[in-house]
Coordinates of C-alpha atoms in Angstrom, one line a residue:
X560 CA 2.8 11.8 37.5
X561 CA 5.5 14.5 37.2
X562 CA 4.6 16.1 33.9
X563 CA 5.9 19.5 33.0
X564 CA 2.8 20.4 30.7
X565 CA 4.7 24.2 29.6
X566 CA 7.7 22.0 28.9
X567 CA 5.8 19.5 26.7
X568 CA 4.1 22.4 24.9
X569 CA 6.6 24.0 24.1
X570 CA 8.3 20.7 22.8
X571 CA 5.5 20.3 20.7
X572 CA 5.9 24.0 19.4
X573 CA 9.6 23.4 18.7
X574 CA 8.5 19.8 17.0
X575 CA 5.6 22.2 14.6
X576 CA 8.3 24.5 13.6
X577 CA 11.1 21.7 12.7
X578 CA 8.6 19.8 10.5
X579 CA 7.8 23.5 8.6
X580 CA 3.8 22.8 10.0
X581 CA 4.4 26.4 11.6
X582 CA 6.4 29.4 11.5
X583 CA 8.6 31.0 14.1
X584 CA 6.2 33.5 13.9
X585 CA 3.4 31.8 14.1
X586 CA 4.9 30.4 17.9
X587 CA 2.5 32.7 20.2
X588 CA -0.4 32.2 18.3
X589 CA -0.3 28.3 17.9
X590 CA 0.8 28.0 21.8
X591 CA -2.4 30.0 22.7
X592 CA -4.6 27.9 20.5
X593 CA -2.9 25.2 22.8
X594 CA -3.7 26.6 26.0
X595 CA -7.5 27.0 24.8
X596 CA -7.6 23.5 24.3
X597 CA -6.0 22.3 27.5
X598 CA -7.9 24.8 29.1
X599 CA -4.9 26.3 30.7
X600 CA -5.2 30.5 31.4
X601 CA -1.3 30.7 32.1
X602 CA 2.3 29.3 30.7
X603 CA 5.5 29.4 31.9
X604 CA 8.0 29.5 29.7
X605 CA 10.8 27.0 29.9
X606 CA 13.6 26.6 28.3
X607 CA 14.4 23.2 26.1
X608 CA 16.5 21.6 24.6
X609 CA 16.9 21.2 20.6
X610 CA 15.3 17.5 19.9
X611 CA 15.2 15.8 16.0
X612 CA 12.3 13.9 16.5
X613 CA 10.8 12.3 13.7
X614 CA 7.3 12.4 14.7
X615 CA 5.4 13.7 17.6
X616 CA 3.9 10.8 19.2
X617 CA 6.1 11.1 22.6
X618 CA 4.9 14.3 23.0
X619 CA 1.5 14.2 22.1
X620 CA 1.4 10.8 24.9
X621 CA 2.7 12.8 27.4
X622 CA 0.5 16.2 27.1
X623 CA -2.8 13.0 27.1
X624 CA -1.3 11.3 30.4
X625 CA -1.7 15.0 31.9
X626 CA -4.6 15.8 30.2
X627 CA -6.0 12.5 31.7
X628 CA -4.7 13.0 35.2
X629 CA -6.5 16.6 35.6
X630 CA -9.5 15.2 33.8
X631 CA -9.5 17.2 30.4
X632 CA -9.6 13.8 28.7
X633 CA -12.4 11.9 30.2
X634 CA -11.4 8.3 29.4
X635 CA -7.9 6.7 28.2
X636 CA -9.6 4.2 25.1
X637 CA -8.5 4.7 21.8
X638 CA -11.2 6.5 20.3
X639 CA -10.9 9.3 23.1
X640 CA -7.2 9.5 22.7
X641 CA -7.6 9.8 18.8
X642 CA -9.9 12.7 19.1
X643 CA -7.8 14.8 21.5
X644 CA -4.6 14.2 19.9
X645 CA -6.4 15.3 16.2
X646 CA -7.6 18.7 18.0
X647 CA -3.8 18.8 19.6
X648 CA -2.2 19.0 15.8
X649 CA -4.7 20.7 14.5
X650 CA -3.4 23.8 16.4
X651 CA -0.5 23.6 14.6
X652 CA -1.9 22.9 11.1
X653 CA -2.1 25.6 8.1
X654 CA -4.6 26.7 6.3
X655 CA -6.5 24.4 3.4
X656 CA -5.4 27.6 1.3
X657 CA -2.2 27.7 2.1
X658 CA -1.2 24.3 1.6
X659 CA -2.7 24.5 -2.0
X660 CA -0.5 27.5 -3.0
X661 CA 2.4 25.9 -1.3
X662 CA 1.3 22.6 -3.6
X663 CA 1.1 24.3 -6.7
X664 CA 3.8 26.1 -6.9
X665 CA 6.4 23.2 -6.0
X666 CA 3.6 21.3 -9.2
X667 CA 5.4 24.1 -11.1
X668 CA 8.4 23.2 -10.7
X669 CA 9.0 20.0 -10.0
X670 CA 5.3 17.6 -10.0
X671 CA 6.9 15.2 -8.0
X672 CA 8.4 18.0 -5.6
X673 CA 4.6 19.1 -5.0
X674 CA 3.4 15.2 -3.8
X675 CA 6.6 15.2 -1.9
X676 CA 5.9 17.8 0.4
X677 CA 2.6 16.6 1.0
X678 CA 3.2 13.3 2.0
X679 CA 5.4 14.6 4.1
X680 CA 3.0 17.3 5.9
X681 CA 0.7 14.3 6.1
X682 CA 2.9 12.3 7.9
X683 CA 4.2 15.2 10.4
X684 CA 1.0 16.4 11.5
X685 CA -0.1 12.8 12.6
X686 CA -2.5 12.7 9.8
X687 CA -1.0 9.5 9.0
X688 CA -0.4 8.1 12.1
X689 CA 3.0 6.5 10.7
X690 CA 4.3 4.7 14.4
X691 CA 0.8 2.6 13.7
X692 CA 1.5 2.2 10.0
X693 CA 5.2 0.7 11.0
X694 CA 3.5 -2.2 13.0
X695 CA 2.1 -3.8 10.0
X696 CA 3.1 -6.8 9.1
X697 CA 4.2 -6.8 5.8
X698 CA 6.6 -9.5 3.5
X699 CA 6.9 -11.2 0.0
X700 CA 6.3 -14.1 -0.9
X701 CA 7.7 -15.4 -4.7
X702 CA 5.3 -16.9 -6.8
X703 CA 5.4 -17.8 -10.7
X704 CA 3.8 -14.7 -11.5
X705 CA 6.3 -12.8 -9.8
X706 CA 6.7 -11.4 -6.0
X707 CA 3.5 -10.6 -4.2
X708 CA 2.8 -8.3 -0.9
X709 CA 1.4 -9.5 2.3
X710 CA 0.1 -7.1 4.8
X711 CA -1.8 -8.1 8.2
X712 CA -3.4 -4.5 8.9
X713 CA -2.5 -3.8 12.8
X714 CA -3.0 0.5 12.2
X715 CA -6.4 1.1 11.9
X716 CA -7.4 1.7 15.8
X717 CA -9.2 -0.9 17.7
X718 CA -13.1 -1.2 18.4
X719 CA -13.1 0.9 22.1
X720 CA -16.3 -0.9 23.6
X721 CA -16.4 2.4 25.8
X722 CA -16.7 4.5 23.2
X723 CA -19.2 1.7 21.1
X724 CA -21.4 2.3 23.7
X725 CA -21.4 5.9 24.4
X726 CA -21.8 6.2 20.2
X727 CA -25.5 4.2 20.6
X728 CA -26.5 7.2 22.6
X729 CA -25.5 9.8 20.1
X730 CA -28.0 11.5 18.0
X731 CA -28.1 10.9 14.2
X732 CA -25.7 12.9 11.9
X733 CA -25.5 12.8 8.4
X734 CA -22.3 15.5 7.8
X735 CA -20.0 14.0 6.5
X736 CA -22.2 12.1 4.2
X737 CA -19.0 9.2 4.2
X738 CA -15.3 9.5 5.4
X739 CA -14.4 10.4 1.8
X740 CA -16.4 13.6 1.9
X741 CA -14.6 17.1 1.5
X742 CA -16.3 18.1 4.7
X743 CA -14.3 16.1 6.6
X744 CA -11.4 18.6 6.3
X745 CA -11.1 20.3 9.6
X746 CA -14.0 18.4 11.3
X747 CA -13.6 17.5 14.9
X748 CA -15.3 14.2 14.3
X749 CA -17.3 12.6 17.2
X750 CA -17.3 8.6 18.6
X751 CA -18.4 7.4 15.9
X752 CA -16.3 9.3 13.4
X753 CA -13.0 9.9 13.0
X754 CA -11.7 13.2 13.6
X755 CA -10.1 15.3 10.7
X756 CA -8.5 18.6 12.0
X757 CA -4.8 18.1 10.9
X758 CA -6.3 16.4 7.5
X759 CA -5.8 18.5 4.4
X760 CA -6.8 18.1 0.8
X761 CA -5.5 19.3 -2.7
X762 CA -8.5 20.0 -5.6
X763 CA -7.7 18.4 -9.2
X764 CA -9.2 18.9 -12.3
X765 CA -10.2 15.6 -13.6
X766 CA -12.5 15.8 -17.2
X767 CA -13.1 18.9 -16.6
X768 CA -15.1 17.8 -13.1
X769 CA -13.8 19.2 -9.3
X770 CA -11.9 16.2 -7.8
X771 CA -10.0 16.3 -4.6
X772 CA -6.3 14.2 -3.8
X773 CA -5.5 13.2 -0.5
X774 CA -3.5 10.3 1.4
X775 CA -4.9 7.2 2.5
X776 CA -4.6 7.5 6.9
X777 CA -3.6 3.4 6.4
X778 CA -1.4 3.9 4.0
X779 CA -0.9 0.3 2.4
X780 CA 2.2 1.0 0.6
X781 CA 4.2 3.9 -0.4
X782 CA 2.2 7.4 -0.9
X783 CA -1.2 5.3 -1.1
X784 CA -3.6 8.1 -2.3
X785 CA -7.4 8.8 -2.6
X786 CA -8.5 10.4 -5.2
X787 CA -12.6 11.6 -4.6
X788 CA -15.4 13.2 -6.4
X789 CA -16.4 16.7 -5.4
X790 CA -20.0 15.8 -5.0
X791 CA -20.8 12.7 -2.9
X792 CA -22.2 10.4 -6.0
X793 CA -21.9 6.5 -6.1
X794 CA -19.5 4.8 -8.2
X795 CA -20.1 4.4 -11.5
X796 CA -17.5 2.9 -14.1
X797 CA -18.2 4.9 -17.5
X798 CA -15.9 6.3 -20.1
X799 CA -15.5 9.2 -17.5
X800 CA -14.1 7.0 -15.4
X801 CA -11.5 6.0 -18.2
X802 CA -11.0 10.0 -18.8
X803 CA -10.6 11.0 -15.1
X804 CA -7.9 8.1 -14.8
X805 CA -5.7 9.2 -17.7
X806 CA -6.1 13.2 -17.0
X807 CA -4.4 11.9 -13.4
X808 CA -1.6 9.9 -14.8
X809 CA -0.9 12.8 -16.7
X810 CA -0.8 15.2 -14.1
X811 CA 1.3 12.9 -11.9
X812 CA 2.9 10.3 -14.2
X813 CA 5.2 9.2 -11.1
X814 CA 1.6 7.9 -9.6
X815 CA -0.6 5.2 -11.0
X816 CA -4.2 5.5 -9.9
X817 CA -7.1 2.5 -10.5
X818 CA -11.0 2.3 -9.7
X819 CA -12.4 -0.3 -7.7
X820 CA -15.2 -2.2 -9.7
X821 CA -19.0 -0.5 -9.8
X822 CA -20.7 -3.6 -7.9
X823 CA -20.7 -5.3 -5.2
X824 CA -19.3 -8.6 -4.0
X825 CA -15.9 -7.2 -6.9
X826 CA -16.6 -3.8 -5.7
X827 CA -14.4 -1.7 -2.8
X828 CA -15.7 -1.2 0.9
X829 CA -17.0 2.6 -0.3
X830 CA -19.8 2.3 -2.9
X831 CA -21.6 5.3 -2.0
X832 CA -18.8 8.1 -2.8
X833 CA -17.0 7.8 -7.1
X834 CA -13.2 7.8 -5.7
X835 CA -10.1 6.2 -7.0
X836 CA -6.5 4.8 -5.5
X837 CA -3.4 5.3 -6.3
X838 CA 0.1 6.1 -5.3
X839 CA 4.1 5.7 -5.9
X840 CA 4.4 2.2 -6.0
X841 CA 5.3 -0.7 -8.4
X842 CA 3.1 -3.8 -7.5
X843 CA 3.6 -7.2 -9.4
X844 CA 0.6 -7.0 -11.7
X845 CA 2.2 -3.9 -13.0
X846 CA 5.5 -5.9 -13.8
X847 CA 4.0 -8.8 -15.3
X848 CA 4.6 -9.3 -18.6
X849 CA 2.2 -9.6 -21.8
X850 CA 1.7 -13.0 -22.7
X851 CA 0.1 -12.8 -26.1
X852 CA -1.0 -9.4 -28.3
X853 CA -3.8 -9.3 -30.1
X854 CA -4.9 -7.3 -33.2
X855 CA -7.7 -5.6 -32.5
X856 CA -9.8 -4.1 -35.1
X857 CA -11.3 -0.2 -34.7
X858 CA -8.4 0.1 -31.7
X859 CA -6.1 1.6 -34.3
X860 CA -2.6 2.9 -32.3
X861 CA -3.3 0.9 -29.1
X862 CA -2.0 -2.0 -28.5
X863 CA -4.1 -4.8 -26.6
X864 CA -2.0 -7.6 -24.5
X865 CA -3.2 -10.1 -22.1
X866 CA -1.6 -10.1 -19.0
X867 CA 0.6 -12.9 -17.2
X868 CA -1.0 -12.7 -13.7
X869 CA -4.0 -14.9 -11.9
X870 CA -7.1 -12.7 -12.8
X871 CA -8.3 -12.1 -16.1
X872 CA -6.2 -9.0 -17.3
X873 CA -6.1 -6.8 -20.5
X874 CA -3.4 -4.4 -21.3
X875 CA -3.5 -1.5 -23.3
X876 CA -0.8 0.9 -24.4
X877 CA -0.9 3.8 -26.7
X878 CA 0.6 7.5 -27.0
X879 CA -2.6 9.3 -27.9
X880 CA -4.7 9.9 -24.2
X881 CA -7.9 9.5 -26.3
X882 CA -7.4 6.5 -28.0
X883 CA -6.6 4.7 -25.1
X884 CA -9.5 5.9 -23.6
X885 CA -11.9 4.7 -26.5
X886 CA -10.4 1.7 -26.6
X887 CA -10.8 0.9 -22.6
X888 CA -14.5 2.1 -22.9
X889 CA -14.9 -0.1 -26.5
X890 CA -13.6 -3.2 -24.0
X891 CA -15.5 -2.5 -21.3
X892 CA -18.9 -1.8 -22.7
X893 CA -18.3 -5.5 -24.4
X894 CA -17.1 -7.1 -21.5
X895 CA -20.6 -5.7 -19.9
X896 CA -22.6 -7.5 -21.6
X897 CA -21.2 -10.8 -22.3
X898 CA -21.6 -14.4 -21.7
X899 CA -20.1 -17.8 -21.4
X900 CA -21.6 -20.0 -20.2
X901 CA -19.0 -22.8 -20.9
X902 CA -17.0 -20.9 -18.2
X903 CA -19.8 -19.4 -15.6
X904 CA -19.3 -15.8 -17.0
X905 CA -23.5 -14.6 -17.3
X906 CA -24.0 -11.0 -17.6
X907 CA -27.5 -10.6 -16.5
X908 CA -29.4 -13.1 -14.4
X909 CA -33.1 -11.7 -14.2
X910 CA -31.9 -8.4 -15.5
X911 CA -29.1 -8.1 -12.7
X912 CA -25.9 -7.0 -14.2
X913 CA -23.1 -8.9 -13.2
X914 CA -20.0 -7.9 -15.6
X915 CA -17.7 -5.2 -14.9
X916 CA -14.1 -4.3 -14.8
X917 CA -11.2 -2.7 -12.2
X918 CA -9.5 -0.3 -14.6
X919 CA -5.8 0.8 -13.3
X920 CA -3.9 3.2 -15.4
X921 CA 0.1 4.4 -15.4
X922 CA 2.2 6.3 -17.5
X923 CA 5.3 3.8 -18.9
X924 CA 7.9 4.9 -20.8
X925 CA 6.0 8.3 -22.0
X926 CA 2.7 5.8 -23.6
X927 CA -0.4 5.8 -21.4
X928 CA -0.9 2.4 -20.2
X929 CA -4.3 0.8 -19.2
X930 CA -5.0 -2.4 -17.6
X931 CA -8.7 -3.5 -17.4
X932 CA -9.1 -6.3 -15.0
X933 CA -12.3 -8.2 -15.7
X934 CA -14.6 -9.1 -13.1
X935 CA -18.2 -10.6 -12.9
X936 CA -20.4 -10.9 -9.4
X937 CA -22.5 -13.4 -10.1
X938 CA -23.0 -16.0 -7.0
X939 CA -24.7 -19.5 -6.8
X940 CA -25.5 -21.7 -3.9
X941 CA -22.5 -23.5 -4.0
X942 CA -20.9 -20.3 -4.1
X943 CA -23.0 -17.8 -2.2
X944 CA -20.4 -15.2 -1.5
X945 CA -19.6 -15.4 -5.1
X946 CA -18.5 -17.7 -8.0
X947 CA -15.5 -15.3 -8.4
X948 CA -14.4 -14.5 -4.7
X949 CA -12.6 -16.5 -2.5
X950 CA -14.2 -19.5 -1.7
X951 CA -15.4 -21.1 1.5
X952 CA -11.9 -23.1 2.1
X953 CA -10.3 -19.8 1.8
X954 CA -12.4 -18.1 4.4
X955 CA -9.7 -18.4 6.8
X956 CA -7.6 -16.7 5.4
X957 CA -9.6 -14.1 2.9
X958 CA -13.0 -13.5 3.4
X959 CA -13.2 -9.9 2.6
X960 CA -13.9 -8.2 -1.3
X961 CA -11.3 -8.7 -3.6
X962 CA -10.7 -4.8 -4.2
X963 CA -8.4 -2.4 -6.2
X964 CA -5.5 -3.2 -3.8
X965 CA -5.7 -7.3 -3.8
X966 CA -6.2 -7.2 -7.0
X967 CA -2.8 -5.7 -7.8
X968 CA -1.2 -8.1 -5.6
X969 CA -1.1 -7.0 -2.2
X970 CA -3.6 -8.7 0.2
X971 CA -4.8 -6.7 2.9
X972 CA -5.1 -9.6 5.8
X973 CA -7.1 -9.4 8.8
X974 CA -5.8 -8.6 11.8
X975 CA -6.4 -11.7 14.1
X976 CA -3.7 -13.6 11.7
X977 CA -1.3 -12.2 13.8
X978 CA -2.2 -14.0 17.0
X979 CA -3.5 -17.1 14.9
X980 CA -0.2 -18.0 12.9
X981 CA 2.2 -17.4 16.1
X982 CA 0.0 -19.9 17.6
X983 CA -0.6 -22.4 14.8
X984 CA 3.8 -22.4 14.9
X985 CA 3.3 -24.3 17.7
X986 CA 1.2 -27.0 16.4
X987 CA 3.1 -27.4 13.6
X988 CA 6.6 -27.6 15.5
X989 CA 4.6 -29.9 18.1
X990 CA 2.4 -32.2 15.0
X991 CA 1.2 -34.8 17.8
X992 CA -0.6 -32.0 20.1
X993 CA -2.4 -31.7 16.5
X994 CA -5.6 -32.9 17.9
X995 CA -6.0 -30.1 20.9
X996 CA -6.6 -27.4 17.7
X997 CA -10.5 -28.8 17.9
X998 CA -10.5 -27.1 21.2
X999 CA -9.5 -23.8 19.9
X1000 CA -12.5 -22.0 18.4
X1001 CA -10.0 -19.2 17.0
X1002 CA -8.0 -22.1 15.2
X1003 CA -9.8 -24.9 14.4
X1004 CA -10.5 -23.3 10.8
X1005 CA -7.0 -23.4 9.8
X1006 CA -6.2 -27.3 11.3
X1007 CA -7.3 -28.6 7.5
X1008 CA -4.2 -26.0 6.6
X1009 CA -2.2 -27.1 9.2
X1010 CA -2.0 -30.7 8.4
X1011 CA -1.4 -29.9 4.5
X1012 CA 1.6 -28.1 5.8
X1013 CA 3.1 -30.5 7.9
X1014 CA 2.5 -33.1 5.1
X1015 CA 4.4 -30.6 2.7
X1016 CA 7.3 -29.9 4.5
X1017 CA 9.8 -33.0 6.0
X1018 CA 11.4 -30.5 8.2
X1019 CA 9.9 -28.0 10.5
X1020 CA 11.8 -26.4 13.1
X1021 CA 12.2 -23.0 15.2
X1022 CA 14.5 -21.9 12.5
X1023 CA 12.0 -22.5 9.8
X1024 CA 8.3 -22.6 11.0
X1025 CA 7.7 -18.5 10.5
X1026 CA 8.9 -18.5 6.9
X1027 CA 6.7 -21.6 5.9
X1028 CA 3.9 -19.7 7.1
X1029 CA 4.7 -16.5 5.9
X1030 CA 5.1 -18.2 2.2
X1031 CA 1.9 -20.6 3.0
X1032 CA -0.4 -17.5 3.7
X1033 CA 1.0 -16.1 -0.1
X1034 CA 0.2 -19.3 -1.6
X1035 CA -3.2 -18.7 -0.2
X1036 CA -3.1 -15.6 -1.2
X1037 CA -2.7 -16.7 -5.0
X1038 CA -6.0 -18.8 -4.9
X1039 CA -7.7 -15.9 -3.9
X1040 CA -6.7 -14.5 -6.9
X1041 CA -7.5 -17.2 -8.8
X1042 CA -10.8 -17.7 -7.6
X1043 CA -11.5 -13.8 -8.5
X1044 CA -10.3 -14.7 -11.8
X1045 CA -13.1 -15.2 -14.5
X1046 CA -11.3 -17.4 -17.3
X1047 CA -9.0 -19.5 -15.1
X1048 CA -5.5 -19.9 -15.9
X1049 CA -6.4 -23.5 -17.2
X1050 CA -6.9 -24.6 -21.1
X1051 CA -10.4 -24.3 -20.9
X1052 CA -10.0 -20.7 -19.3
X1053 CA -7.5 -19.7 -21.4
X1054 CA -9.3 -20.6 -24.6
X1055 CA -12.5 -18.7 -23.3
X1056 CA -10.8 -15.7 -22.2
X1057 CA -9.1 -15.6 -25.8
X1058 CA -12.3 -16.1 -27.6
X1059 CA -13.2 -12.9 -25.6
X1060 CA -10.5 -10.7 -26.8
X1061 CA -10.6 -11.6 -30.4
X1062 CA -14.3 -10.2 -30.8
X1063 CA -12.9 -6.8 -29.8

């Protein structure tokens, strides 16, 4: 392999100082702190020429190949590669501090200028590993509550069995506690953790409490932030949580930020560590409209809609921070403990509490805005994974939580639907090899689907197949939301869910 490894550093130098990760005079420094880790006691310097590459993946592929070939980086898998890469940027990184002061001083100016340039530092120094985000799948499908998003998540790095089985014979660690963790700024992570040197995070002042802001590494749509508790402490929904949400919209009205639910089965994947999403983004829950407004008594100057959208939605709006906080708390301590049993909805089943909400909050048109999605864990043996989570005939397409992000109106989609729906095209442009699906353990769960689609549709061809998927999976997509809902969308929901509203 003919590699020039001076030449590649020195690319990578160039590439730090383009992207502002470095100084010009910063250059000896960071290439020495390069040399240490490619264990290399001499350099060469080349010449280059100027490049305008967007990112640095090229170059950091190149320095590995070498680095594999001499037998710096024991083993080629994923996890391996991930790890050296990390300590590769890191060289190049600033300093926690000096990110911070660079933050807040472009906050003083412009807040939007501030979240701008972090993003950006994010993306450059491989943090977000942007190359992977771009092979996403993503589309929209239309729907009568508006357009919804469809991801099939190819970024987050495959399971390496290699490195599986090399993690078995690590000891225990317990720092970081959880990936969310402040301590994971800087770390060099291990197998079983993901490295964290080029990762960098921004401390806010949230009711009066030490919160840190940081970018999602899978970013899911545009500037998808994490917004985490200084102290690793479970989630809790409380009128904190109400207060933390609005203090951020305040700080950064350009972002909306939401909670997942407190509980699991409604919960997110991360129960153990009180954090929040948000980001620069307009999903279609945001844009749908208020169907009917209510007058609700003690809520004085907010006003309390119920949302047009699948799940069980109220929106409030109001100019005074603290009233719209007292009112989502009012609402939510309710909704806690309530019950219908006309409709499934118990709040406690053997002293088990089963009622919470997803609370999202935005800044529209200068009013705080508040939408508190209700949600209610409850499960039953024809239901076990839940009453309100997708059901069993869903499974094939949903299976996971319905979390912060899905309930918005963006489902995250495994993987393996890549592979699957390329291959069910074929059954669907060939219906009489129909029957050889049985055979196919990774698709007979979707041949049910797969007749209802040919039975739908008079005329499937190459032209058309992909796009009667891709708008098949959304319909799907739909009845997982409407499964999640708690009064369904039907006169009998409808009429429960407003009997709800008018005892506020």
């Amino acid at each position: 392999m003919n590699i020039n490894i001076c030449e590649e550093i020195e690319r990578l130098l160039q590439y730090g100082a383009s992207k502002s990760l470095m100084d010009e005079a910063d250059k000896v420094y960071t290439r020495n702190r390069l040399l240490e880790v490619l264990e290399l006691d001499d350099f060469a310097e080349v010449k280059i020429e100027e490049e305008a590459l967007e990112y640095p993946d090229e170059i950091l592929e190149n320095i590995m190949a070498w680095a594999l070939e001499i037998g710096i980086l024991e083993y080629e898998g994923g996890v391996y590669k991930d790890l050296f890469d990390t300590k590769l940027m890191a060289c190049l990184m600033p300093r926690p501090s000096e990110v911070i002061s660079k933050f807040n001083e472009l906050y003083l100016e412009n807040k939007k200028a501030a979240t701008d340039y972090y993003y950006s530092l994010c993306r450059y120094s491989n943090y977000i590993r942007t190359n992977r985000v771009a092979k996403d799948l993503k589309w929209q499908v239309e729907t009568g509550y508006g357009p919804i998003d469809i991801t099939i998540n190819l970024s987050k790095p495959e399971k390496d069995p290699k490195a599986i089985a090399a993690a078995k014979n690590l000891p225990s660690v317990a720092y970081p506690k959880c990936l969310l963790c402040r301590e994971n700024e800087g770390y060099a992570g291990r197998l079983n953790h993901p490295a964290r040197q080029n990762h960098r995070v921004i401390p806010v002042t949230l009711n009066n409490e030490d919160w840190f802001f940081q970018y999602s590494p899978y970013v899911y749509y545009n500037e998808h932030c994490i917004v985490f508790k200084g102290g690793h402490e479970p989630m809790r929904i409380c009128k904190e949580t109400f207060t933390r949400l609005l203090d951020f919209t305040e700080r950064f009205p350009h972002y909306f930020i939401g909670s997942n639910a407190d509980l699991p089965i409604v919960g997110g994947s991360i129960l153990s560590h009180d954090h929040f999403q948000g980001g620069n983004y307009t999903f279609a829950m945001s844009k749908a409209p208020v169907e009917e407004v209510f007058e609700a008594k003690g809520l004085n100057g907010v006003s309390v809609g119920k949302v047009k959208w699948p799940m069980s939605v109220i929106r409030l709006e109001g100019e005074i921070k603290e009233e719209v906080i007292d009112a989502g708390y009012n609402i939510y301590t309710q909704w806690k403990d309530y019950s219908d049993e006309s409709v499934d909805v118990l709040a406690y089943t053997q002293g088990t509490p089963h009622n919470t909400v997803t609370p999202i909050a935005r800044m529209k048109d200068g009013k705080f805005q508040l939408d508190l999605v209700l949600r209610n864990n409850r499960t039953s043996k024809e239901h076990p994974d839940g009453i309100f989570h997708p059901h069993s005939e869903l499974h094939h397409i949903k299976k996971e939580n319905i979390g912060l992000i899905e309930v918005m109106g963006l489902a995250v989609l495994p993987a393996r639907l890549k592979s699957e729906l390329k291959e069910l095209e074929y059954f669907l442009l060939n219906k009489d090899s129909l029957g050889e699906i049985d055979s196919r353990e990774e698709l007979v769960k979707h041949k049910e689907w797969c007749c209802e689609i040919i039975g739908k549709y008079g005329n499937i061809d190459g032209g058309n197949v992909s796009s009667i998927l891709q708008k098949e999976v959304g319909m799907k997509f739909l009845t997982v939301l409407e499964h999640a809902g708690v009064f369904k969308r039907d006169r009998t929901g409808q009429e429960a869910f407003n009997k709800f509203v008018k005892l506020l």
